[in-house]
């Protein structure tokens, strides 16, 4: 059972364009929604995150839009740059006992052409 | 610099051999995790540990074993029972329970790529 569905699997965008990656979740117990960025041969790193009490969070060129009723959230990368080329993972977190458990989407490979 | 160190970065193994991947952190984090990454599969949780001398199975624990004898260290052994061990393995840590505003944010190492010949 896949609890976090991510799309598209891959995305090609021209430099300066907008990249949009979508995620949907099923479990309403999730209360924290991070996005991770992974460059080839490296481990993922936290990019931006949101809690369900807000509908949008912006950090520089990166914005998360969150729709609680639809159980969907998305990452928007404005003015996409070749350096943004990476794999992006959405995730959802909830408390599991005394710990937090993260469930990841399957990832989106973003390529930004110069 | 605080962080997570995984070694070796690349490892080759013959079928039937056990191998151990090292993970060390100096972030003073309580919780540590092992994930497996395969193309198009995302990150799948193998084992996690919230405290020294305690660990729990994740979603794909079969064929793997771990130990947590020290707070800083969480080695993963890929045993011969793992049917398809070729993958990229990621170790991560998080601050742990009862410490600050724990969101479960994970800090990852740079990974170990295991290839079975």
mmCIF file of C-alpha atoms in Angstrom:
data_model
loop_
_atom_site.group_PDB
_atom_site.id
_atom_site.type_symbol
_atom_site.label_atom_id
_atom_site.label_comp_id
_atom_site.label_asym_id
_atom_site.label_seq_id
_atom_site.Cartn_x
_atom_site.Cartn_y
_atom_site.Cartn_z
ATOM 1 C CA UNK A 1 0.000 0.000 0.000
ATOM 2 C CA UNK A 2 1.568 3.217 -1.166
ATOM 3 C CA UNK A 3 0.640 5.939 1.282
ATOM 4 C CA UNK A 4 2.271 8.819 -0.595
ATOM 5 C CA UNK A 5 1.865 8.980 -4.363
ATOM 6 C CA UNK A 6 4.197 11.269 -6.288
ATOM 7 C CA UNK A 7 4.007 12.430 -9.899
ATOM 8 C CA UNK A 8 5.433 12.797 -12.422
ATOM 9 C CA UNK A 9 8.199 10.221 -12.326
ATOM 10 C CA UNK A 10 10.395 12.487 -14.444
ATOM 11 C CA UNK A 11 10.171 16.080 -15.605
ATOM 12 C CA UNK A 12 12.100 18.139 -18.129
ATOM 13 C CA UNK A 13 11.915 21.915 -17.922
ATOM 14 C CA UNK A 14 13.660 24.719 -19.746
ATOM 15 C CA UNK A 15 15.808 27.165 -17.818
ATOM 16 C CA UNK A 16 13.629 29.912 -16.376
ATOM 17 C CA UNK A 17 10.489 27.782 -16.434
ATOM 18 C CA UNK A 18 8.341 26.549 -13.572
ATOM 19 C CA UNK A 19 8.742 22.987 -12.291
ATOM 20 C CA UNK A 20 5.753 21.447 -10.560
ATOM 21 C CA UNK A 21 5.774 18.144 -8.681
ATOM 22 C CA UNK A 22 2.649 16.759 -7.078
ATOM 23 C CA UNK A 23 2.015 14.428 -4.166
ATOM 24 C CA UNK A 24 -1.096 12.896 -2.679
ATOM 25 C CA UNK A 25 -1.512 11.129 0.613
ATOM 26 C CA UNK A 26 -4.162 8.925 2.173
ATOM 27 C CA UNK A 27 -3.627 8.949 5.918
ATOM 28 C CA UNK A 28 -5.079 12.015 7.633
ATOM 29 C CA UNK A 29 -2.811 11.384 10.633
ATOM 30 C CA UNK A 30 0.143 12.813 8.703
ATOM 31 C CA UNK A 31 1.070 16.185 10.197
ATOM 32 C CA UNK A 32 4.321 17.224 8.571
ATOM 33 C CA UNK A 33 5.145 17.279 4.873
ATOM 34 C CA UNK A 34 8.787 17.758 3.850
ATOM 35 C CA UNK A 35 10.431 17.778 0.449
ATOM 36 C CA UNK A 36 13.902 16.366 0.014
ATOM 37 C CA UNK A 37 16.360 17.111 -2.795
ATOM 38 C CA UNK A 38 18.926 14.541 -3.878
ATOM 39 C CA UNK A 39 21.834 15.073 -6.258
ATOM 40 C CA UNK A 40 23.410 12.060 -8.001
ATOM 41 C CA UNK A 41 25.596 9.995 -5.695
ATOM 42 C CA UNK A 42 24.577 11.987 -2.627
ATOM 43 C CA UNK A 43 22.112 11.550 0.194
ATOM 44 C CA UNK A 44 18.833 13.489 0.217
ATOM 45 C CA UNK A 45 18.713 16.817 2.031
ATOM 46 C CA UNK A 46 15.719 18.665 3.398
ATOM 47 C CA UNK A 47 14.613 21.389 0.997
ATOM 48 C CA UNK A 48 11.417 22.801 2.446
ATOM 49 C CA UNK A 49 8.587 21.549 4.644
ATOM 50 C CA UNK A 50 5.039 22.486 5.607
ATOM 51 C CA UNK A 51 2.503 21.691 8.307
ATOM 52 C CA UNK A 52 -1.192 21.209 7.444
ATOM 53 C CA UNK A 53 -2.288 24.358 9.272
ATOM 54 C CA UNK A 54 -1.013 26.543 6.411
ATOM 55 C CA UNK A 55 -1.831 26.407 2.716
ATOM 56 C CA UNK A 56 1.431 27.700 1.320
ATOM 57 C CA UNK A 57 5.052 28.126 2.306
ATOM 58 C CA UNK A 58 7.668 29.908 0.251
ATOM 59 C CA UNK A 59 11.439 29.866 0.565
ATOM 60 C CA UNK A 60 13.214 31.684 -2.209
ATOM 61 C CA UNK A 61 12.288 30.078 -5.523
ATOM 62 C CA UNK A 62 10.705 27.055 -3.827
ATOM 63 C CA UNK A 63 7.049 27.001 -2.773
ATOM 64 C CA UNK A 64 4.912 24.271 -1.239
ATOM 65 C CA UNK A 65 1.172 24.461 -1.867
ATOM 66 C CA UNK A 66 -0.957 22.382 0.472
ATOM 67 C CA UNK A 67 -4.601 21.356 0.019
ATOM 68 C CA UNK A 68 -5.783 19.616 3.179
ATOM 69 C CA UNK A 69 -9.274 18.755 1.938
ATOM 70 C CA UNK A 70 -7.913 17.140 -1.206
ATOM 71 C CA UNK A 71 -5.022 15.533 0.687
ATOM 72 C CA UNK A 72 -2.580 16.864 -1.863
ATOM 73 C CA UNK A 73 0.547 18.984 -1.782
ATOM 74 C CA UNK A 74 2.913 20.196 -4.453
ATOM 75 C CA UNK A 75 6.340 21.701 -4.920
ATOM 76 C CA UNK A 76 6.773 24.619 -7.295
ATOM 77 C CA UNK A 77 10.219 25.695 -8.416
ATOM 78 C CA UNK A 78 10.123 29.133 -9.989
ATOM 79 C CA UNK A 79 12.761 30.302 -12.485
ATOM 80 C CA UNK A 80 14.175 26.764 -12.662
ATOM 81 C CA UNK A 81 17.938 26.554 -13.099
ATOM 82 C CA UNK A 82 20.215 23.769 -14.381
ATOM 83 C CA UNK A 83 21.586 23.505 -10.826
ATOM 84 C CA UNK A 84 18.102 22.451 -9.702
ATOM 85 C CA UNK A 85 18.468 19.233 -11.697
ATOM 86 C CA UNK A 86 18.088 16.507 -9.082
ATOM 87 C CA UNK A 87 15.669 13.929 -7.752
ATOM 88 C CA UNK A 88 12.954 15.324 -5.513
ATOM 89 C CA UNK A 89 11.118 13.283 -2.911
ATOM 90 C CA UNK A 90 7.983 14.317 -1.115
ATOM 91 C CA UNK A 91 7.299 12.758 2.259
ATOM 92 C CA UNK A 92 4.705 12.677 4.980
ATOM 93 C CA UNK A 93 5.370 12.241 8.649
ATOM 94 C CA UNK A 94 3.295 11.204 11.629
ATOM 95 C CA UNK A 95 3.940 10.144 15.169
ATOM 96 C CA UNK A 96 4.458 6.421 15.575
ATOM 97 C CA UNK A 97 4.685 5.661 19.255
ATOM 98 C CA UNK A 98 7.314 8.019 20.621
ATOM 99 C CA UNK A 99 8.955 8.511 17.255
ATOM 100 C CA UNK A 100 8.088 10.125 13.950
ATOM 101 C CA UNK A 101 7.853 7.916 10.905
ATOM 102 C CA UNK A 102 8.473 9.340 7.444
ATOM 103 C CA UNK A 103 6.842 7.843 4.379
ATOM 104 C CA UNK A 104 8.417 8.831 1.084
ATOM 105 C CA UNK A 105 7.035 9.172 -2.396
ATOM 106 C CA UNK A 106 8.901 7.378 -5.168
ATOM 107 C CA UNK A 107 10.697 10.482 -6.381
ATOM 108 C CA UNK A 108 10.744 12.769 -9.413
ATOM 109 C CA UNK A 109 13.826 13.178 -11.562
ATOM 110 C CA UNK A 110 13.958 16.832 -12.619
ATOM 111 C CA UNK A 111 16.119 17.907 -15.526
ATOM 112 C CA UNK A 112 16.460 21.608 -16.260
ATOM 113 C CA UNK A 113 17.869 22.271 -19.704
ATOM 114 C CA UNK A 114 20.064 25.340 -20.212
ATOM 115 C CA UNK B 1 31.555 19.689 11.085
ATOM 116 C CA UNK B 2 28.630 17.679 12.348
ATOM 117 C CA UNK B 3 27.191 15.055 10.095
ATOM 118 C CA UNK B 4 26.736 11.445 9.149
ATOM 119 C CA UNK B 5 29.568 9.377 7.741
ATOM 120 C CA UNK B 6 28.904 6.229 5.775
ATOM 121 C CA UNK B 7 31.563 3.802 4.630
ATOM 122 C CA UNK B 8 32.523 2.355 2.321
ATOM 123 C CA UNK B 9 31.117 4.480 -0.495
ATOM 124 C CA UNK B 10 31.325 1.564 -2.930
ATOM 125 C CA UNK B 11 31.341 -2.126 -2.068
ATOM 126 C CA UNK B 12 31.382 -5.260 -4.176
ATOM 127 C CA UNK B 13 30.316 -8.585 -2.787
ATOM 128 C CA UNK B 14 30.178 -12.118 -4.048
ATOM 129 C CA UNK B 15 26.953 -14.014 -3.684
ATOM 130 C CA UNK B 16 26.714 -15.803 -0.354
ATOM 131 C CA UNK B 17 28.838 -13.298 1.548
ATOM 132 C CA UNK B 18 27.704 -11.087 4.393
ATOM 133 C CA UNK B 19 28.805 -7.452 4.301
ATOM 134 C CA UNK B 20 28.590 -4.713 6.904
ATOM 135 C CA UNK B 21 27.982 -1.065 6.087
ATOM 136 C CA UNK B 22 29.187 1.491 8.600
ATOM 137 C CA UNK B 23 27.239 4.551 9.753
ATOM 138 C CA UNK B 24 28.586 7.049 12.287
ATOM 139 C CA UNK B 25 27.004 10.346 13.377
ATOM 140 C CA UNK B 26 28.313 13.180 15.532
ATOM 141 C CA UNK B 27 25.061 15.151 15.645
ATOM 142 C CA UNK B 28 24.138 13.811 19.091
ATOM 143 C CA UNK B 29 20.932 12.447 17.580
ATOM 144 C CA UNK B 30 19.041 9.708 19.383
ATOM 145 C CA UNK B 31 17.351 8.103 16.383
ATOM 146 C CA UNK B 32 19.071 6.428 13.450
ATOM 147 C CA UNK B 33 17.721 4.773 10.316
ATOM 148 C CA UNK B 34 18.723 2.662 7.361
ATOM 149 C CA UNK B 35 17.009 3.101 4.002
ATOM 150 C CA UNK B 36 17.417 1.276 0.733
ATOM 151 C CA UNK B 37 17.073 3.166 -2.546
ATOM 152 C CA UNK B 38 16.382 1.471 -5.878
ATOM 153 C CA UNK B 39 15.633 3.302 -9.145
ATOM 154 C CA UNK B 40 11.974 4.292 -9.281
ATOM 155 C CA UNK B 41 11.263 2.824 -5.834
ATOM 156 C CA UNK B 42 11.906 5.784 -3.592
ATOM 157 C CA UNK B 43 13.326 5.254 -0.136
ATOM 158 C CA UNK B 44 12.314 2.138 1.757
ATOM 159 C CA UNK B 45 12.947 1.753 5.481
ATOM 160 C CA UNK B 46 15.009 -1.273 6.527
ATOM 161 C CA UNK B 47 15.599 -0.760 10.264
ATOM 162 C CA UNK B 48 15.489 2.088 12.728
ATOM 163 C CA UNK B 49 16.674 2.682 16.259
ATOM 164 C CA UNK B 50 15.336 5.253 18.687
ATOM 165 C CA UNK B 51 17.822 4.566 21.468
ATOM 166 C CA UNK B 52 20.969 2.611 22.229
ATOM 167 C CA UNK B 53 20.497 -1.164 22.454
ATOM 168 C CA UNK B 54 17.059 -0.976 20.845
ATOM 169 C CA UNK B 55 15.959 -1.190 17.222
ATOM 170 C CA UNK B 56 12.865 -2.052 15.188
ATOM 171 C CA UNK B 57 12.238 -3.574 11.800
ATOM 172 C CA UNK B 58 11.123 -1.308 9.006
ATOM 173 C CA UNK B 59 9.203 -2.232 5.888
ATOM 174 C CA UNK B 60 11.876 -4.418 4.239
ATOM 175 C CA UNK B 61 13.969 -5.901 7.083
ATOM 176 C CA UNK B 62 14.275 -9.451 5.731
ATOM 177 C CA UNK B 63 17.874 -10.377 5.000
ATOM 178 C CA UNK B 64 19.310 -7.504 7.028
ATOM 179 C CA UNK B 65 20.538 -7.105 10.598
ATOM 180 C CA UNK B 66 21.633 -4.137 12.699
ATOM 181 C CA UNK B 67 23.114 -3.304 16.084
ATOM 182 C CA UNK B 68 23.106 -0.137 18.201
ATOM 183 C CA UNK B 69 25.766 -0.520 20.868
ATOM 184 C CA UNK B 70 26.731 3.157 20.817
ATOM 185 C CA UNK B 71 24.668 6.279 20.259
ATOM 186 C CA UNK B 72 26.961 7.365 17.432
ATOM 187 C CA UNK B 73 27.012 4.116 15.477
ATOM 188 C CA UNK B 74 24.383 2.061 13.647
ATOM 189 C CA UNK B 75 25.991 -0.553 11.357
ATOM 190 C CA UNK B 76 23.927 -2.527 8.858
ATOM 191 C CA UNK B 77 24.789 -6.091 7.871
ATOM 192 C CA UNK B 78 23.488 -7.325 4.536
ATOM 193 C CA UNK B 79 23.319 -11.079 4.929
ATOM 194 C CA UNK B 80 23.399 -13.816 2.323
ATOM 195 C CA UNK B 81 19.676 -14.258 2.959
ATOM 196 C CA UNK B 82 18.931 -10.956 1.196
ATOM 197 C CA UNK B 83 17.785 -12.059 -2.252
ATOM 198 C CA UNK B 84 18.519 -8.880 -4.161
ATOM 199 C CA UNK B 85 21.092 -6.846 -2.233
ATOM 200 C CA UNK B 86 22.435 -4.666 -5.049
ATOM 201 C CA UNK B 87 21.250 -1.165 -4.133
ATOM 202 C CA UNK B 88 22.155 2.249 -2.750
ATOM 203 C CA UNK B 89 21.984 2.249 1.043
ATOM 204 C CA UNK B 90 21.352 5.423 3.022
ATOM 205 C CA UNK B 91 21.825 5.979 6.717
ATOM 206 C CA UNK B 92 19.994 8.812 8.430
ATOM 207 C CA UNK B 93 19.489 10.263 11.873
ATOM 208 C CA UNK B 94 16.964 12.475 13.596
ATOM 209 C CA UNK B 95 16.993 14.361 16.835
ATOM 210 C CA UNK B 96 14.765 11.879 18.634
ATOM 211 C CA UNK B 97 11.929 12.093 21.102
ATOM 212 C CA UNK B 98 11.544 14.694 23.794
ATOM 213 C CA UNK B 99 14.171 17.029 22.406
ATOM 214 C CA UNK B 100 12.999 20.281 20.971
ATOM 215 C CA UNK B 101 10.341 20.471 18.314
ATOM 216 C CA UNK B 102 10.926 17.061 16.863
ATOM 217 C CA UNK B 103 9.406 16.874 13.419
ATOM 218 C CA UNK B 104 11.123 13.714 12.392
ATOM 219 C CA UNK B 105 13.409 15.625 10.008
ATOM 220 C CA UNK B 106 16.033 13.250 8.734
ATOM 221 C CA UNK B 107 19.674 14.033 8.111
ATOM 222 C CA UNK B 108 21.212 11.677 5.582
ATOM 223 C CA UNK B 109 24.694 10.396 4.932
ATOM 224 C CA UNK B 110 26.105 10.227 1.407
ATOM 225 C CA UNK B 111 25.241 6.583 0.949
ATOM 226 C CA UNK B 112 26.950 3.287 0.222
ATOM 227 C CA UNK B 113 26.499 1.564 -3.115
ATOM 228 C CA UNK B 114 26.576 -2.215 -2.830
ATOM 229 C CA UNK B 115 26.980 -4.371 -5.922
ATOM 230 C CA UNK B 116 26.698 -8.141 -5.817
ATOM 231 C CA UNK B 117 28.809 -9.860 -8.441
#
